[in-house]
Amino acid sequence: QDIILDAADGDIFFKVNGTTIGTFTNSSDDFVIQSNVSDKDIIFKGNDDGSTITALTLDMSAAGAATFGSTITASGRVIIDDTTEATTTTDGSLQTDGGLSVVKSAVIGDDLDLLSNEAVFKIGSDQPFTLTHSNANNTIMATANHRLAFGDTGEYISGDGTDLKIVSSGDVDITGDTD
């Protein structure tokens, strides 16, 4: 049999010893679920293979900050409208404690900062070209035996760790002050 809650005024109250702890409300045909006790959370729990799990916690002491028990999947775009500037690995509008995987292109509107010492910028998968930060003499090192090309693949700089090559199908101009 069904249980039907039909409140003529649009509110269903949940009380403990006379204190309202939660409310279901019809507000202009919007279904509102409200935690009525100050700074108390709304917690969604479930059964995962015989174990009780917390699927979602809405933290009312933090303006409703949501903590999910596992993966968040969206079939559309995830839009973050916060404009907090990132200055470390623990701030900014979007922060993750793990790696970040992106299948399609990533478009960066401002700076891309690699903040760890010995950070690696890697391009390609079969024969990756890498640039690695080295603390020695504030240096960035390219992968040995790979080429940094200019204009086309026939104009490049490469090195094997011992010898440096500057290759051009035309002139190589080196301009500088002789002082």
PDB file of C-alpha atoms in Angstrom:
ATOM      1  CA  GLN A   1       0.000   0.000   0.000  1.00  0.00           C
ATOM      2  CA  ASP A   2       1.082   3.578  -0.683  1.00  0.00           C
ATOM      3  CA  ILE A   3       1.593   6.162   2.029  1.00  0.00           C
ATOM      4  CA  ILE A   4       0.387   9.552   0.872  1.00  0.00           C
ATOM      5  CA  LEU A   5       1.358  12.743   2.684  1.00  0.00           C
ATOM      6  CA  ASP A   6      -1.065  15.457   1.602  1.00  0.00           C
ATOM      7  CA  ALA A   7      -0.586  18.792   3.382  1.00  0.00           C
ATOM      8  CA  ALA A   8      -3.112  21.442   2.436  1.00  0.00           C
ATOM      9  CA  ASP A   9      -0.735  24.279   3.390  1.00  0.00           C
ATOM     10  CA  GLY A  10       2.197  22.708   1.463  1.00  0.00           C
ATOM     11  CA  ASP A  11       4.471  21.890   4.438  1.00  0.00           C
ATOM     12  CA  ILE A  12       5.396  18.589   6.082  1.00  0.00           C
ATOM     13  CA  PHE A  13       7.318  19.004   9.313  1.00  0.00           C
ATOM     14  CA  PHE A  14       9.700  16.527  10.948  1.00  0.00           C
ATOM     15  CA  LYS A  15       9.937  17.119  14.698  1.00  0.00           C
ATOM     16  CA  VAL A  16      11.816  15.640  17.653  1.00  0.00           C
ATOM     17  CA  ASN A  17      10.356  16.526  21.086  1.00  0.00           C
ATOM     18  CA  GLY A  18       8.520  19.465  19.535  1.00  0.00           C
ATOM     19  CA  THR A  19      11.563  20.918  17.723  1.00  0.00           C
ATOM     20  CA  THR A  20      11.315  21.031  13.926  1.00  0.00           C
ATOM     21  CA  ILE A  21      14.437  19.404  12.487  1.00  0.00           C
ATOM     22  CA  GLY A  22      13.366  19.241   8.844  1.00  0.00           C
ATOM     23  CA  THR A  23      10.673  20.394   6.456  1.00  0.00           C
ATOM     24  CA  PHE A  24       9.311  19.348   3.062  1.00  0.00           C
ATOM     25  CA  THR A  25       7.697  22.369   1.415  1.00  0.00           C
ATOM     26  CA  ASN A  26       5.808  23.102  -1.790  1.00  0.00           C
ATOM     27  CA  SER A  27       7.052  26.572  -2.743  1.00  0.00           C
ATOM     28  CA  SER A  28       5.470  27.740  -6.028  1.00  0.00           C
ATOM     29  CA  ASP A  29       5.540  24.096  -7.180  1.00  0.00           C
ATOM     30  CA  ASP A  30       9.223  23.753  -6.253  1.00  0.00           C
ATOM     31  CA  PHE A  31       9.915  20.824  -3.905  1.00  0.00           C
ATOM     32  CA  VAL A  32      12.025  22.203  -1.046  1.00  0.00           C
ATOM     33  CA  ILE A  33      13.871  19.987   1.441  1.00  0.00           C
ATOM     34  CA  GLN A  34      15.110  22.002   4.407  1.00  0.00           C
ATOM     35  CA  SER A  35      17.253  21.277   7.441  1.00  0.00           C
ATOM     36  CA  ASN A  36      15.782  23.538  10.148  1.00  0.00           C
ATOM     37  CA  VAL A  37      18.411  23.178  12.899  1.00  0.00           C
ATOM     38  CA  SER A  38      21.244  25.703  12.596  1.00  0.00           C
ATOM     39  CA  ASP A  39      24.448  24.323  11.004  1.00  0.00           C
ATOM     40  CA  LYS A  40      23.075  20.761  10.811  1.00  0.00           C
ATOM     41  CA  ASP A  41      23.704  18.859   7.596  1.00  0.00           C
ATOM     42  CA  ILE A  42      21.451  17.023   5.171  1.00  0.00           C
ATOM     43  CA  ILE A  43      22.906  13.557   4.705  1.00  0.00           C
ATOM     44  CA  PHE A  44      21.927  11.020   2.040  1.00  0.00           C
ATOM     45  CA  LYS A  45      22.771   7.426   2.979  1.00  0.00           C
ATOM     46  CA  GLY A  46      22.266   4.150   1.164  1.00  0.00           C
ATOM     47  CA  ASN A  47      23.126   0.475   1.122  1.00  0.00           C
ATOM     48  CA  ASP A  48      26.088  -0.558  -1.047  1.00  0.00           C
ATOM     49  CA  ASP A  49      26.353  -4.365  -1.152  1.00  0.00           C
ATOM     50  CA  GLY A  50      25.220  -4.735   2.467  1.00  0.00           C
ATOM     51  CA  SER A  51      27.186  -1.790   3.883  1.00  0.00           C
ATOM     52  CA  THR A  52      25.717   1.563   4.871  1.00  0.00           C
ATOM     53  CA  ILE A  53      27.421   4.360   2.953  1.00  0.00           C
ATOM     54  CA  THR A  54      27.105   8.139   2.941  1.00  0.00           C
ATOM     55  CA  ALA A  55      26.414   9.082  -0.673  1.00  0.00           C
ATOM     56  CA  LEU A  56      26.141  12.843  -0.170  1.00  0.00           C
ATOM     57  CA  THR A  57      26.499  15.335   2.658  1.00  0.00           C
ATOM     58  CA  LEU A  58      25.264  18.917   2.305  1.00  0.00           C
ATOM     59  CA  ASP A  59      27.137  20.930   4.955  1.00  0.00           C
ATOM     60  CA  MET A  60      24.805  23.654   6.222  1.00  0.00           C
ATOM     61  CA  SER A  61      27.590  25.252   8.310  1.00  0.00           C
ATOM     62  CA  ALA A  62      29.453  25.888   5.026  1.00  0.00           C
ATOM     63  CA  ALA A  63      26.626  27.358   2.892  1.00  0.00           C
ATOM     64  CA  GLY A  64      25.626  23.913   1.619  1.00  0.00           C
ATOM     65  CA  ALA A  65      29.053  22.674   0.515  1.00  0.00           C
ATOM     66  CA  ALA A  66      28.518  19.228  -1.031  1.00  0.00           C
ATOM     67  CA  THR A  67      30.701  16.239  -0.196  1.00  0.00           C
ATOM     68  CA  PHE A  68      30.081  13.170  -2.333  1.00  0.00           C
ATOM     69  CA  GLY A  69      31.052   9.705  -1.151  1.00  0.00           C
ATOM     70  CA  SER A  70      32.342   8.712  -4.572  1.00  0.00           C
ATOM     71  CA  THR A  71      32.461   9.710  -8.225  1.00  0.00           C
ATOM     72  CA  ILE A  72      30.540  12.639  -9.688  1.00  0.00           C
ATOM     73  CA  THR A  73      29.474  12.076 -13.294  1.00  0.00           C
ATOM     74  CA  ALA A  74      27.951  14.757 -15.496  1.00  0.00           C
ATOM     75  CA  SER A  75      26.725  14.151 -19.041  1.00  0.00           C
ATOM     76  CA  GLY A  76      26.908  17.874 -19.784  1.00  0.00           C
ATOM     77  CA  ARG A  77      29.294  20.667 -18.941  1.00  0.00           C
ATOM     78  CA  VAL A  78      30.378  21.371 -15.373  1.00  0.00           C
ATOM     79  CA  ILE A  79      30.485  25.146 -14.970  1.00  0.00           C
ATOM     80  CA  ILE A  80      32.328  26.791 -12.099  1.00  0.00           C
ATOM     81  CA  ASP A  81      31.510  30.504 -11.968  1.00  0.00           C
ATOM     82  CA  ASP A  82      33.896  31.337  -9.132  1.00  0.00           C
ATOM     83  CA  THR A  83      36.779  33.591 -10.267  1.00  0.00           C
ATOM     84  CA  THR A  84      39.257  32.831  -7.466  1.00  0.00           C
ATOM     85  CA  GLU A  85      42.831  33.124  -8.787  1.00  0.00           C
ATOM     86  CA  ALA A  86      45.007  30.046  -8.275  1.00  0.00           C
ATOM     87  CA  THR A  87      48.333  30.880  -6.639  1.00  0.00           C
ATOM     88  CA  THR A  88      49.158  27.502  -5.048  1.00  0.00           C
ATOM     89  CA  THR A  89      48.153  23.872  -5.526  1.00  0.00           C
ATOM     90  CA  THR A  90      45.461  24.189  -2.850  1.00  0.00           C
ATOM     91  CA  ASP A  91      43.442  27.232  -3.937  1.00  0.00           C
ATOM     92  CA  GLY A  92      41.643  28.526  -7.009  1.00  0.00           C
ATOM     93  CA  SER A  93      38.165  27.752  -8.285  1.00  0.00           C
ATOM     94  CA  LEU A  94      38.874  24.079  -9.032  1.00  0.00           C
ATOM     95  CA  GLN A  95      41.246  22.042  -6.869  1.00  0.00           C
ATOM     96  CA  THR A  96      42.002  18.308  -6.916  1.00  0.00           C
ATOM     97  CA  ASP A  97      44.211  16.232  -4.620  1.00  0.00           C
ATOM     98  CA  GLY A  98      44.942  13.758  -7.417  1.00  0.00           C
ATOM     99  CA  GLY A  99      45.835  13.907 -11.073  1.00  0.00           C
ATOM    100  CA  LEU A 100      43.679  15.504 -13.731  1.00  0.00           C
ATOM    101  CA  SER A 101      42.838  13.624 -16.925  1.00  0.00           C
ATOM    102  CA  VAL A 102      41.461  15.501 -19.926  1.00  0.00           C
ATOM    103  CA  VAL A 103      40.451  13.593 -23.079  1.00  0.00           C
ATOM    104  CA  LYS A 104      39.899  16.605 -25.318  1.00  0.00           C
ATOM    105  CA  SER A 105      41.821  19.876 -25.642  1.00  0.00           C
ATOM    106  CA  ALA A 106      42.495  22.029 -22.598  1.00  0.00           C
ATOM    107  CA  VAL A 107      42.265  25.770 -23.165  1.00  0.00           C
ATOM    108  CA  ILE A 108      44.060  27.924 -20.606  1.00  0.00           C
ATOM    109  CA  GLY A 109      43.005  31.577 -20.571  1.00  0.00           C
ATOM    110  CA  ASP A 110      45.926  32.883 -18.551  1.00  0.00           C
ATOM    111  CA  ASP A 111      49.104  31.416 -17.037  1.00  0.00           C
ATOM    112  CA  LEU A 112      50.002  27.739 -16.737  1.00  0.00           C
ATOM    113  CA  ASP A 113      52.192  27.342 -13.648  1.00  0.00           C
ATOM    114  CA  LEU A 114      54.071  24.112 -12.914  1.00  0.00           C
ATOM    115  CA  LEU A 115      54.903  24.750  -9.261  1.00  0.00           C
ATOM    116  CA  SER A 116      56.894  21.686  -8.228  1.00  0.00           C
ATOM    117  CA  ASN A 117      60.663  21.386  -8.556  1.00  0.00           C
ATOM    118  CA  GLU A 118      61.599  18.968 -11.361  1.00  0.00           C
ATOM    119  CA  ALA A 119      58.144  19.506 -12.937  1.00  0.00           C
ATOM    120  CA  VAL A 120      57.794  17.867 -16.353  1.00  0.00           C
ATOM    121  CA  PHE A 121      55.966  19.222 -19.408  1.00  0.00           C
ATOM    122  CA  LYS A 122      55.397  16.242 -21.701  1.00  0.00           C
ATOM    123  CA  ILE A 123      54.169  16.331 -25.312  1.00  0.00           C
ATOM    124  CA  GLY A 124      53.189  13.142 -27.171  1.00  0.00           C
ATOM    125  CA  SER A 125      52.785   9.500 -26.146  1.00  0.00           C
ATOM    126  CA  ASP A 126      54.771   7.187 -28.492  1.00  0.00           C
ATOM    127  CA  GLN A 127      58.007   9.230 -28.504  1.00  0.00           C
ATOM    128  CA  PRO A 128      57.323  11.978 -25.956  1.00  0.00           C
ATOM    129  CA  PHE A 129      59.197  15.261 -26.010  1.00  0.00           C
ATOM    130  CA  THR A 130      59.651  16.470 -22.440  1.00  0.00           C
ATOM    131  CA  LEU A 131      60.848  19.662 -20.844  1.00  0.00           C
ATOM    132  CA  THR A 132      61.959  19.126 -17.248  1.00  0.00           C
ATOM    133  CA  HIS A 133      62.673  21.784 -14.625  1.00  0.00           C
ATOM    134  CA  SER A 134      66.070  21.329 -13.022  1.00  0.00           C
ATOM    135  CA  ASN A 135      67.125  23.234  -9.910  1.00  0.00           C
ATOM    136  CA  ALA A 136      70.734  23.233 -11.145  1.00  0.00           C
ATOM    137  CA  ASN A 137      71.416  26.726 -12.489  1.00  0.00           C
ATOM    138  CA  ASN A 138      67.661  27.380 -12.859  1.00  0.00           C
ATOM    139  CA  THR A 139      67.591  25.197 -16.009  1.00  0.00           C
ATOM    140  CA  ILE A 140      64.891  23.625 -18.158  1.00  0.00           C
ATOM    141  CA  MET A 141      66.091  20.477 -19.925  1.00  0.00           C
ATOM    142  CA  ALA A 142      64.700  18.949 -23.133  1.00  0.00           C
ATOM    143  CA  THR A 143      64.680  15.203 -23.712  1.00  0.00           C
ATOM    144  CA  ALA A 144      68.014  13.928 -25.135  1.00  0.00           C
ATOM    145  CA  ASN A 145      68.015  13.148 -28.857  1.00  0.00           C
ATOM    146  CA  HIS A 146      64.765  15.019 -29.467  1.00  0.00           C
ATOM    147  CA  ARG A 147      64.478  18.141 -31.597  1.00  0.00           C
ATOM    148  CA  LEU A 148      63.060  21.586 -30.967  1.00  0.00           C
ATOM    149  CA  ALA A 149      62.070  22.689 -34.475  1.00  0.00           C
ATOM    150  CA  PHE A 150      61.386  26.178 -35.842  1.00  0.00           C
ATOM    151  CA  GLY A 151      59.169  26.670 -38.923  1.00  0.00           C
ATOM    152  CA  ASP A 152      59.560  23.093 -40.204  1.00  0.00           C
ATOM    153  CA  THR A 153      61.191  19.872 -39.057  1.00  0.00           C
ATOM    154  CA  GLY A 154      64.391  20.663 -40.988  1.00  0.00           C
ATOM    155  CA  GLU A 155      65.221  23.674 -38.781  1.00  0.00           C
ATOM    156  CA  TYR A 156      66.000  22.453 -35.267  1.00  0.00           C
ATOM    157  CA  ILE A 157      68.141  22.384 -32.169  1.00  0.00           C
ATOM    158  CA  SER A 158      68.943  19.045 -30.552  1.00  0.00           C
ATOM    159  CA  GLY A 159      71.370  17.555 -28.098  1.00  0.00           C
ATOM    160  CA  ASP A 160      72.401  14.149 -26.802  1.00  0.00           C
ATOM    161  CA  GLY A 161      73.783  15.231 -23.452  1.00  0.00           C
ATOM    162  CA  THR A 162      77.260  15.778 -24.881  1.00  0.00           C
ATOM    163  CA  ASP A 163      76.945  17.576 -28.209  1.00  0.00           C
ATOM    164  CA  LEU A 164      74.561  20.370 -29.268  1.00  0.00           C
ATOM    165  CA  LYS A 165      73.392  20.590 -32.868  1.00  0.00           C
ATOM    166  CA  ILE A 166      71.867  23.581 -34.613  1.00  0.00           C
ATOM    167  CA  VAL A 167      70.566  22.396 -37.984  1.00  0.00           C
ATOM    168  CA  SER A 168      69.228  24.590 -40.785  1.00  0.00           C
ATOM    169  CA  SER A 169      68.618  24.166 -44.513  1.00  0.00           C
ATOM    170  CA  GLY A 170      69.702  27.799 -44.867  1.00  0.00           C
ATOM    171  CA  ASP A 171      71.722  30.325 -42.915  1.00  0.00           C
ATOM    172  CA  VAL A 172      72.256  30.215 -39.149  1.00  0.00           C
ATOM    173  CA  ASP A 173      72.548  33.806 -37.911  1.00  0.00           C
ATOM    174  CA  ILE A 174      73.961  34.477 -34.485  1.00  0.00           C
ATOM    175  CA  THR A 175      73.740  38.116 -33.468  1.00  0.00           C
ATOM    176  CA  GLY A 176      75.165  39.617 -30.339  1.00  0.00           C
ATOM    177  CA  ASP A 177      77.468  42.184 -28.823  1.00  0.00           C
ATOM    178  CA  THR A 178      81.160  41.219 -28.891  1.00  0.00           C
ATOM    179  CA  ASP A 179      81.923  43.076 -25.646  1.00  0.00           C
TER     180      ASP A 179
END
